Coordinates of N, CA and C in Angstrom, one line a residue:
I152 N -22.1 -51.6 48.1 CA -23.0 -51.0 47.9 C -24.3 -52.1 48.4
T153 N -25.7 -51.3 48.6 CA -26.3 -51.9 48.9 C -27.6 -51.9 47.9
S154 N -28.5 -53.3 48.5 CA -29.6 -53.3 47.1 C -30.5 -52.1 46.8
N155 N -30.9 -50.8 48.1 CA -31.4 -49.5 47.8 C -30.5 -48.6 47.9
C156 N -29.4 -48.5 47.4 CA -28.8 -47.7 46.5 C -29.6 -46.6 45.4
P157 N -30.0 -45.6 45.8 CA -30.8 -44.7 44.5 C -30.5 -44.7 43.1
L158 N -28.8 -44.7 43.7 CA -28.2 -44.4 41.6 C -28.3 -46.7 40.9
A159 N -28.0 -47.2 41.5 CA -27.4 -48.7 41.1 C -29.6 -48.8 40.1
P160 N -30.8 -48.5 40.6 CA -31.9 -48.6 39.6 C -32.8 -48.3 38.5
V161 N -31.4 -47.2 38.9 CA -31.6 -45.9 37.9 C -30.9 -46.6 36.5
L162 N -29.4 -46.8 37.4 CA -28.9 -47.4 36.1 C -29.3 -48.5 35.5
A163 N -29.6 -48.8 36.4 CA -30.4 -50.4 35.2 C -31.4 -49.9 35.2
A164 N -32.3 -49.1 34.9 CA -33.3 -49.3 34.4 C -33.0 -48.4 33.1
R165 N -32.0 -47.7 33.0 CA -32.1 -46.7 31.6 C -30.9 -48.2 30.6
L166 N -30.1 -49.3 31.5 CA -30.0 -50.5 30.7 C -30.9 -50.6 29.7
R167 N -32.5 -50.9 30.5 CA -33.1 -52.1 30.3 C -33.8 -51.1 29.0
D168 N -34.3 -50.1 29.5 CA -34.9 -49.1 28.1 C -33.8 -49.0 26.7
A169 N -33.0 -49.2 26.9 CA -31.5 -49.4 25.5 C -31.1 -50.2 24.9
R170 N -32.0 -51.5 25.4 CA -31.1 -52.8 25.3 C -31.5 -53.1 24.0
D171 N -32.7 -52.9 22.7 CA -32.8 -52.8 22.4 C -31.2 -52.5 20.9
E172 N -31.0 -50.8 21.3 CA -30.2 -50.1 21.0 C -28.4 -50.9 20.9
L173 N -28.5 -51.7 21.9 CA -27.3 -52.0 22.5 C -27.0 -53.3 21.9
T174 N -27.7 -54.0 21.5 CA -28.2 -55.0 20.8 C -27.2 -55.0 19.3
A175 N -28.4 -53.8 18.7 CA -28.0 -53.4 17.7 C -26.4 -53.2 18.1
R176 N -26.0 -52.3 18.6 CA -24.3 -52.1 18.9 C -23.3 -53.4 18.7
W177 N -24.1 -54.0 19.1 CA -23.0 -55.5 19.6 C -23.1 -56.8 18.3
L178 N -24.1 -56.0 17.6 CA -24.4 -57.1 16.6 C -23.0 -56.5 15.6
D179 N -23.3 -54.8 15.6 CA -22.3 -54.2 13.9 C -21.4 -54.5 14.8
R180 N -20.9 -53.8 15.9 CA -19.0 -55.0 16.5 C -18.8 -56.1 16.1
I181 N -19.7 -56.7 16.4 CA -19.0 -58.7 16.1 C -19.3 -58.9 14.7
A182 N -19.9 -58.2 13.4 CA -20.0 -58.9 12.3 C -18.7 -57.5 11.6
A183 N -18.2 -56.9 12.7 CA -17.0 -55.9 11.5 C -16.0 -56.6 12.3
R184 N -15.5 -57.7 12.8 CA -14.6 -58.5 13.4 C -14.7 -59.9 13.1
V185 N -15.9 -60.3 12.7 CA -16.3 -61.9 12.2 C -16.4 -62.3 10.7
S186 N -15.7 -63.0 9.9 CA -15.8 -63.4 8.7 C -17.6 -63.7 8.0
I187 N -18.3 -63.4 9.7 CA -19.9 -64.2 8.6 C -20.6 -63.0 8.7
A188 N -21.7 -62.6 7.4 CA -22.4 -61.3 7.2 C -23.1 -61.7 8.8
P189 N -23.6 -60.8 8.8 CA -24.4 -59.9 9.8 C -25.5 -60.9 10.0
N190 N -26.7 -60.9 9.3 CA -27.5 -61.5 9.3 C -27.5 -62.9 9.8
R191 N -26.3 -63.1 9.6 CA -26.0 -64.4 10.7 C -25.5 -65.2 11.5
V192 N -24.2 -64.0 12.5 CA -24.7 -64.2 13.4 C -25.4 -64.3 14.8
F193 N -26.8 -63.7 14.5 CA -27.4 -64.1 15.0 C -29.0 -64.4 14.3
P194 N -28.8 -65.7 13.4 CA -29.7 -65.7 12.8 C -30.7 -65.9 12.6
T195 N -31.9 -65.8 13.6 CA -33.2 -66.1 13.9 C -33.5 -65.3 14.5
E196 N -35.0 -65.0 14.7 CA -35.6 -63.9 15.9 C -35.0 -64.2 17.1
A197 N -35.7 -65.6 17.2 CA -35.1 -65.9 19.1 C -33.5 -65.8 19.7
L198 N -33.4 -66.7 19.0 CA -31.6 -66.1 18.4 C -31.4 -64.0 18.7
L199 N -31.8 -63.7 18.5 CA -31.8 -62.0 18.1 C -31.7 -61.5 19.9
D200 N -33.6 -62.4 19.9 CA -34.5 -61.6 21.0 C -33.6 -62.6 22.2
H201 N -32.5 -63.0 22.7 CA -31.2 -63.1 23.2 C -31.3 -62.8 24.1
V202 N -30.4 -61.7 22.8 CA -29.8 -60.2 23.7 C -30.0 -59.5 24.6
P203 N -31.1 -59.0 24.2 CA -32.0 -58.2 24.5 C -32.2 -58.8 26.3
L204 N -32.2 -59.9 26.2 CA -32.5 -60.6 28.3 C -31.3 -60.8 28.6
L205 N -30.2 -60.7 27.6 CA -28.7 -61.5 29.0 C -28.7 -59.8 29.1
V206 N -28.6 -58.8 28.5 CA -28.9 -57.6 28.8 C -29.8 -56.5 30.2
A207 N -30.8 -57.8 29.6 CA -31.5 -57.1 30.6 C -31.5 -57.8 32.3
G208 N -31.1 -59.0 32.1 CA -30.2 -60.0 33.0 C -29.1 -59.5 33.9
I209 N -27.7 -58.4 32.8 CA -27.2 -58.1 33.4 C -27.8 -56.9 34.7
A210 N -28.6 -56.0 33.8 CA -29.8 -55.0 34.9 C -30.2 -55.2 35.6
D211 N -30.2 -56.3 35.9 CA -31.5 -57.1 37.0 C -30.0 -57.2 38.4
Y212 N -28.8 -57.7 38.2 CA -27.7 -57.8 39.0 C -27.6 -56.8 39.3
L213 N -27.1 -55.9 38.1 CA -26.8 -54.3 39.1 C -27.4 -53.7 39.7
E214 N -28.8 -53.9 39.9 CA -30.0 -53.4 40.3 C -29.5 -53.8 41.3
D215 N -29.7 -55.3 42.0 CA -29.7 -55.9 43.3 C -28.5 -57.2 42.9
P216 N -27.7 -56.8 44.1 CA -27.2 -58.3 43.6 C -27.6 -59.3 44.5
A217 N -29.0 -59.4 45.0 CA -29.1 -60.5 45.3 C -29.8 -61.2 44.4
N218 N -29.5 -60.8 43.2 CA -30.4 -60.8 41.7 C -29.5 -61.6 41.1
E219 N -28.4 -62.7 41.7 CA -27.2 -63.7 41.0 C -27.6 -64.4 39.7
V220 N -26.4 -64.0 39.2 CA -26.6 -64.9 37.6 C -26.0 -66.3 38.3
G221 N -26.8 -66.7 38.4 CA -27.0 -68.3 39.1 C -26.6 -69.4 37.1
A222 N -25.8 -70.0 37.4 CA -26.1 -71.7 36.8 C -27.1 -71.9 36.7
D223 N -28.3 -71.7 37.2 CA -29.5 -72.2 36.7 C -30.3 -70.9 35.8
A224 N -29.7 -69.4 36.4 CA -30.9 -68.8 35.4 C -31.1 -68.5 34.4
P225 N -32.2 -68.0 33.9 CA -32.8 -67.8 32.0 C -32.0 -67.2 31.7
V226 N -31.3 -66.3 31.7 CA -30.1 -65.3 30.9 C -29.3 -66.3 31.2
V227 N -28.6 -67.5 31.5 CA -27.4 -67.9 31.9 C -28.0 -68.9 30.4
G228 N -28.8 -69.3 30.7 CA -29.3 -70.1 29.7 C -29.6 -69.4 27.7
K229 N -30.0 -68.7 28.4 CA -29.9 -67.5 26.7 C -28.7 -67.9 26.1
A230 N -28.1 -67.4 27.7 CA -26.3 -67.7 26.6 C -25.4 -68.5 26.5
M231 N -26.1 -70.0 26.9 CA -25.2 -71.6 26.2 C -26.0 -71.7 25.8
E232 N -27.4 -71.5 24.4 CA -27.3 -71.9 23.2 C -26.6 -70.9 22.9
L233 N -25.8 -69.5 22.9 CA -25.3 -69.0 22.2 C -24.4 -69.1 22.3
G234 N -23.9 -69.9 22.9 CA -22.6 -70.8 22.3 C -23.2 -71.6 21.6
D235 N -23.8 -72.6 21.9 CA -24.6 -73.5 21.0 C -24.0 -72.6 19.2
L236 N -24.7 -71.5 18.9 CA -24.7 -71.2 17.9 C -23.1 -70.7 17.7
R237 N -22.4 -70.4 18.3 CA -21.1 -69.8 17.9 C -20.3 -71.0 17.7
H238 N -20.7 -72.4 18.0 CA -19.9 -73.7 17.8 C -20.2 -74.2 17.1
A239 N -21.8 -73.9 16.3 CA -22.1 -74.6 15.0 C -21.8 -73.1 14.3
Q240 N -20.7 -72.1 14.0 CA -21.0 -71.6 13.2 C -19.4 -71.0 13.0
G241 N -18.5 -71.6 13.7 CA -17.1 -72.5 13.9 C -16.4 -71.0 14.2
F242 N -17.2 -70.2 15.5 CA -16.0 -69.5 17.1 C -15.3 -70.6 17.4
D243 N -14.5 -69.9 17.5 CA -13.4 -70.8 18.9 C -13.7 -69.8 19.8
V244 N -12.3 -70.6 21.0 CA -12.8 -69.4 22.4 C -12.4 -68.3 22.5
H245 N -11.4 -68.1 21.1 CA -11.1 -66.5 21.9 C -12.0 -65.6 21.1
E246 N -12.6 -66.4 19.9 CA -13.4 -65.0 19.6 C -14.4 -65.4 20.6
I247 N -15.3 -66.2 21.0 CA -16.0 -66.5 21.6 C -15.8 -65.0 22.9
Q248 N -14.8 -65.2 23.2 CA -14.5 -63.8 24.9 C -14.6 -62.8 24.0
K249 N -13.9 -62.4 22.1 CA -13.4 -61.0 22.4 C -15.0 -60.4 22.1
E250 N -15.8 -61.4 21.5 CA -17.9 -61.3 21.5 C -17.7 -60.7 22.8
Y251 N -17.5 -61.4 24.2 CA -18.6 -61.0 25.3 C -17.4 -59.8 26.3
E252 N -16.1 -59.5 25.2 CA -15.4 -58.2 25.8 C -16.0 -56.8 25.0
L253 N -16.8 -56.8 23.0 CA -17.4 -56.3 23.5 C -18.7 -55.6 23.9
L254 N -19.3 -56.7 24.1 CA -20.6 -56.4 25.5 C -20.0 -55.6 25.7
G255 N -19.7 -56.1 26.9 CA -18.7 -55.2 27.9 C -18.8 -53.6 27.8
G256 N -17.7 -53.4 27.0 CA -17.2 -52.3 26.2 C -18.0 -51.5 25.9
I257 N -19.2 -52.1 25.7 CA -20.0 -51.3 25.1 C -21.3 -51.5 26.1
L258 N -21.7 -52.0 27.2 CA -22.5 -51.5 28.5 C -21.2 -50.8 29.1
F259 N -20.5 -51.0 30.4 CA -19.2 -50.1 30.2 C -19.8 -48.7 29.7
A260 N -19.6 -48.5 28.3 CA -19.4 -47.0 27.3 C -21.0 -46.3 28.3
F261 N -21.2 -46.7 27.3 CA -23.2 -46.5 28.0 C -23.5 -46.4 29.6
L262 N -23.2 -47.2 29.8 CA -23.2 -46.5 31.5 C -22.1 -45.5 32.1
A263 N -21.1 -45.7 31.2 CA -20.0 -43.9 31.9 C -20.9 -42.5 31.0
R264 N -21.4 -43.2 29.8 CA -22.2 -41.8 29.4 C -23.5 -41.7 30.2
T265 N -23.5 -43.2 30.5 CA -25.0 -42.6 31.9 C -25.2 -41.8 32.3
V266 N -24.4 -41.7 33.3 CA -23.7 -41.6 34.8 C -24.3 -40.1 35.2
D267 N -23.8 -39.4 33.8 CA -23.0 -37.8 34.0 C -24.7 -37.5 34.1
E268 N -25.4 -38.3 33.0 CA -26.6 -37.6 33.1 C -28.3 -38.1 34.2
I269 N -27.7 -38.6 35.0 CA -28.9 -38.7 35.8 C -28.3 -37.6 37.6
A270 N -29.2 -37.4 37.9 CA -28.9 -36.5 39.1 C -29.7 -37.2 40.3
V271 N -28.8 -37.7 41.0 CA -28.8 -38.3 41.7 C -28.0 -38.9 42.7
P272 N -27.6 -38.1 44.3 CA -26.2 -38.5 44.6 C -25.9 -39.5 44.5
C273 N -24.7 -39.6 44.6 CA -24.0 -41.1 44.9 C -22.7 -41.2 45.4
E274 N -21.6 -41.8 45.9 CA -20.5 -42.2 46.5 C -19.4 -42.4 45.5
R275 N -18.5 -42.0 45.4 CA -17.4 -42.7 44.3 C -17.1 -44.5 44.0
S276 N -16.9 -44.6 45.5 CA -17.0 -46.1 45.9 C -18.2 -46.9 45.1
E277 N -19.8 -45.7 45.1 CA -20.7 -47.4 45.3 C -20.6 -47.2 43.1
L278 N -20.0 -46.0 42.5 CA -20.6 -46.2 41.4 C -18.6 -47.2 41.1
L279 N -17.8 -47.3 41.8 CA -17.2 -48.7 41.5 C -17.7 -50.1 41.7
V280 N -18.5 -50.2 42.6 CA -19.2 -51.3 43.0 C -20.0 -51.4 41.7
C281 N -21.2 -50.4 41.4 CA -21.7 -50.5 40.0 C -20.7 -51.4 39.3
A282 N -19.8 -50.7 38.9 CA -18.5 -51.0 37.0 C -18.7 -52.8 37.6
Q283 N -18.6 -52.7 38.9 CA -17.8 -54.2 39.4 C -18.5 -55.3 39.3
R284 N -20.4 -55.3 39.2 CA -21.6 -55.5 39.0 C -21.3 -55.7 38.1
L285 N -21.1 -55.2 37.2 CA -21.4 -55.2 35.5 C -20.6 -55.5 35.0
F286 N -19.4 -56.0 35.8 CA -17.7 -56.6 35.0 C -18.8 -58.2 35.3
R287 N -19.2 -58.4 36.6 CA -19.4 -59.6 36.9 C -20.1 -60.5 36.4
A288 N -21.3 -60.0 36.0 CA -22.7 -60.5 35.0 C -22.2 -60.3 34.0
V289 N -21.3 -60.0 33.3 CA -20.8 -60.3 32.1 C -20.0 -61.5 32.2
S290 N -19.1 -61.6 32.9 CA -18.5 -62.2 33.8 C -19.1 -63.7 33.1
V291 N -19.8 -63.9 34.1 CA -20.7 -65.1 33.9 C -21.6 -65.8 32.8
I292 N -22.3 -64.6 32.6 CA -22.7 -65.7 30.6 C -21.7 -65.1 30.0
Q293 N -20.5 -64.8 30.2 CA -19.3 -65.2 29.2 C -18.5 -66.4 29.4
Q294 N -18.3 -66.9 30.3 CA -18.7 -68.3 30.7 C -19.5 -69.4 30.3
A295 N -20.5 -69.1 29.9 CA -21.7 -69.9 30.4 C -22.4 -70.6 28.7
S296 N -21.2 -69.5 28.3 CA -21.2 -69.6 26.5 C -20.0 -69.8 26.2
T297 N -18.6 -70.3 26.8 CA -17.6 -70.6 26.4 C -17.7 -71.5 27.2
N298 N -18.4 -72.0 28.2 CA -17.9 -73.5 28.7 C -18.6 -74.4 28.0
R299 N -20.4 -73.9 27.1 CA -20.6 -75.1 26.3 C -21.0 -74.6 25.4
L300 N -19.8 -73.4 24.3 CA -18.6 -73.9 23.1 C -18.0 -75.5 23.2
V301 N -16.6 -75.2 24.1 CA -16.0 -76.6 25.3 C -16.8 -77.3 24.9
Q302 N -17.6 -77.5 25.5 CA -18.3 -79.1 25.7 C -18.9 -79.8 24.3
R303 N -19.5 -78.8 23.7 CA -20.2 -78.9 22.1 C -18.4 -79.3 21.2
A304 N -17.0 -78.9 21.9 CA -16.1 -79.3 20.7 C -16.4 -80.5 21.1
A305 N -15.2 -81.0 22.7 CA -15.2 -82.2 23.1 C -16.0 -82.7 22.5
A306 N -17.0 -82.5 23.1 CA -17.8 -83.8 21.9 C -17.6 -83.8 20.9
Q307 N -17.2 -83.6 20.1 CA -17.5 -83.5 18.2 C -16.3 -84.6 18.2
V308 N -15.5 -83.4 18.7 CA -13.8 -84.5 19.1 C -14.0 -86.2 19.5
R309 N -14.9 -86.1 20.4 CA -15.0 -87.5 20.7 C -16.3 -88.9 19.8
E310 N -16.7 -87.7 19.3 CA -17.4 -88.6 18.5 C -16.4 -88.4 17.4
R311 N -15.5 -87.7 16.8 CA -14.9 -88.0 15.5 C -14.0 -89.3 16.4
E312 N -13.3 -89.0 17.2 CA -12.1 -90.3 17.5 C -13.1 -91.5 17.8
E313 N -14.5 -91.5 18.2 CA -14.8 -93.4 18.1 C -15.2 -93.3 16.5
R314 N -15.0 -93.1 15.6 CA -15.7 -92.7 14.6 C -14.1 -93.6 13.7
L315 N -12.9 -92.7 14.6 CA -11.8 -93.3 14.0 C -11.2 -94.8 14.2
R316 N -12.0 -94.6 15.4 CA -11.2 -96.6 16.0 C -12.8 -97.5 15.1
A317 N -13.7 -97.2 15.2 CA -14.4 -98.1 14.3 C -13.9 -97.7 13.1
F318 N -13.7 -97.0 12.0 CA -12.7 -96.7 10.7 C -12.0 -98.2 11.2
N319 N -10.5 -97.8 12.1 CA -9.1 -98.3 12.3 C -10.5 -100.4 12.6
R320 N -11.0 -100.2 13.7 CA -11.7 -101.7 13.4 C -11.8 -102.5 13.0
A321 N -12.9 -102.0 11.4 CA -13.1 -102.6 10.7 C -12.1 -102.7 9.6
L322 N -11.5 -101.8 9.5 CA -10.1 -101.1 8.1 C -9.6 -103.3 8.9
T323 N -9.1 -102.5 9.9 CA -7.8 -104.0 10.6 C -8.6 -105.6 10.4
H324 N -9.8 -105.5 10.2 CA -10.8 -107.2 11.0 C -10.6 -107.1 8.8
E325 N -10.5 -106.7 8.1 CA -10.5 -106.5 6.5 C -9.5 -107.1 6.1
F326 N -7.9 -106.4 6.6 CA -7.4 -106.5 6.6 C -6.5 -107.5 6.8
K327 N -6.7 -108.9 8.1 CA -6.8 -109.7 8.4 C -7.1 -110.4 8.2
N328 N -8.2 -110.4 6.9 CA -9.2 -111.3 6.4 C -8.7 -111.1 4.8
Q329 N -8.6 -110.1 4.7 CA -7.8 -110.3 3.1 C -6.2 -110.8 3.6
I330 N -4.6 -110.9 4.4 CA -4.0 -111.4 4.7 C -3.9 -113.2 4.2
H331 N -5.0 -113.6 5.9 CA -5.6 -115.0 5.2 C -5.6 -115.4 4.4
T332 N -6.9 -114.8 3.1 CA -6.7 -115.4 2.0 C -5.6 -115.2 0.9
A333 N -4.7 -114.6 1.5 CA -3.6 -114.3 0.5 C -2.9 -115.7 0.6
M334 N -2.3 -115.9 2.2 CA -1.4 -116.4 3.1 C -1.4 -118.0 2.4
G335 N -3.2 -118.1 2.7 CA -4.4 -119.6 2.3 C -3.8 -119.9 0.8
A336 N -3.6 -118.7 -0.4 CA -3.2 -119.5 -1.3 C -2.3 -119.7 -1.2
T337 N -0.6 -118.7 -1.0 CA 0.3 -119.2 -1.6 C 0.6 -120.6 -1.1
Q338 N 0.2 -121.0 0.2 CA 0.4 -122.4 1.5 C -0.2 -123.3 0.1
A339 N -1.7 -123.0 -0.4 CA -1.7 -123.9 -1.2 C -1.2 -124.3 -2.1
L340 N -0.7 -123.0 -3.4 CA 0.8 -123.1 -4.8 C 1.2 -124.3 -3.9
A341 N 1.9 -124.0 -2.4 CA 3.2 -125.3 -2.3 C 2.6 -126.9 -2.7
L342 N 0.9 -127.2 -2.2 CA 1.2 -128.4 -2.5 C 1.4 -129.5 -3.6
E343 N 1.8 -130.4 -3.6 CA 2.2 -130.9 -4.9 C 0.9 -131.3 -5.3
G344 N 0.9 -131.6 -6.4 CA 0.3 -132.6 -7.2 C -0.6 -131.4 -8.1
L345 N -1.5 -130.0 -7.8 CA -1.9 -129.2 -8.6 C -2.1 -129.1 -10.2
D346 N -3.0 -129.1 -10.9 CA -2.0 -128.8 -12.1 C -1.9 -127.1 -12.6
A347 N -2.2 -127.3 -13.9 CA -1.7 -125.5 -13.7 C -3.6 -125.0 -13.9
A348 N -4.6 -125.7 -13.8 CA -5.5 -124.2 -13.3 C -6.0 -124.3 -12.7
E349 N -5.5 -125.2 -11.3 CA -5.5 -125.2 -9.9 C -4.5 -123.8 -9.6
Q350 N -3.1 -123.9 -9.8 CA -1.9 -122.8 -9.4 C -3.0 -121.8 -9.8
R351 N -3.3 -121.5 -11.2 CA -3.9 -120.1 -11.5 C -4.6 -120.0 -10.8
R352 N -5.9 -120.3 -10.3 CA -6.5 -120.5 -9.2 C -6.0 -119.5 -8.4
F353 N -5.5 -120.5 -7.3 CA -4.6 -120.0 -6.5 C -3.6 -118.9 -6.6
V354 N -3.4 -118.9 -8.1 CA -2.5 -116.8 -7.8 C -3.1 -116.2 -8.0
D355 N -4.5 -116.9 -8.8 CA -5.5 -115.2 -9.0 C -6.5 -114.9 -7.4
V356 N -6.2 -115.8 -6.9 CA -6.4 -115.9 -5.4 C -6.0 -114.5 -4.5
A357 N -4.8 -115.3 -4.5 CA -3.9 -113.9 -3.7 C -3.4 -112.8 -4.7
D358 N -3.9 -112.8 -6.3 CA -3.4 -111.7 -6.3 C -4.7 -110.6 -5.9
R359 N -6.0 -111.3 -6.1 CA -7.3 -110.6 -6.3 C -6.9 -109.8 -4.3
A360 N -6.4 -110.8 -3.5 CA -6.0 -109.9 -1.6 C -5.7 -108.8 -1.7
L361 N -4.4 -108.8 -2.3 CA -3.2 -107.6 -2.4 C -3.5 -107.0 -2.5
R362 N -4.4 -107.2 -4.6 CA -4.7 -105.6 -4.7 C -5.1 -105.6 -4.2
D363 N -6.6 -105.4 -3.4 CA -7.7 -104.8 -2.2 C -7.1 -104.9 -1.6
M364 N -6.1 -105.4 -0.4 CA -5.6 -104.6 0.3 C -4.9 -102.4 -0.2
R365 N -4.1 -103.3 -1.4 CA -3.3 -102.2 -1.8 C -4.1 -100.8 -2.4
Q366 N -5.5 -101.0 -2.7 CA -6.3 -100.3 -3.3 C -6.9 -99.7 -2.5
R367 N -7.1 -100.2 -1.4 CA -7.7 -100.0 0.1 C -6.6 -98.8 0.9
L368 N -5.2 -99.3 1.1 CA -4.2 -97.8 1.6 C -4.3 -97.0 0.5
E369 N -4.2 -97.1 -1.3 CA -4.4 -95.5 -1.5 C -5.5 -94.9 -1.4
A370 N -6.8 -95.6 -1.4 CA -8.2 -94.8 -1.1 C -7.9 -93.1 0.3
L371 N -6.8 -94.0 1.5 CA -6.8 -93.7 2.5 C -6.2 -91.8 2.4

C-alpha cells in the first residue's frame, strides 16, 4: 500500500476524529483491570491529553508510512512520559504491555467497524497493510513506554544498591572501631599494676563497645 491509497487517509481521519472517545474507552479498560482509581490512571490533564496525541501519531503513520514513528517523534516522547508515570505508580513490564495490548485491541476494533462504513474501493491487501501499519505504530509507542519504565526501574535498583553499599561501608567502619575499642580495653586489663578503679573503667569501655555492636545488629 502506498501513501496515495484512498483508504488509508479516510481511516486515519476517522481515527483522529474519534481520539477522545477512544481515549475514554482505553481509560475505562485500564481502570477495570488495575488496582488504582480511574482518576489516577492519567492523573493530570496534561497526561490525559497525551493519549489523543498517541492516537493522532498512530493515525499519521496509518495514513502515510513516511510518517515513521521514530525514536525522536513527539508521540514517542509522550509514550516515554507515560512510562515514567507507570513506573511511579508501581506498574511492571507485563502491566504496561497489557495496557498497550488493550489500546491496540480498541483501535483495531474501531477500524474494523469503520471500514465497513467507508465507500472507498480497496484491495484486500490494502486492508492487511493498513492493519500492519496500525500494529507497528502501537508496538513502537508500547516499546517506548516499556523501555522508559525499565530504565527507571534499573536506575532505582542502582540507587538502592549504592545506598546499601554506603550503609555497609559505614556499618563496617563503625564495627571495626568498636572491635578495636573492645580489644584495646581487654588488652589493657592484662597489664599489671592496675587498681580496681582502672580495671572497672576498662571493663566498662569493653562492655559499652560490645553493647553498641549488639544494639546495632538487633536494629538491622
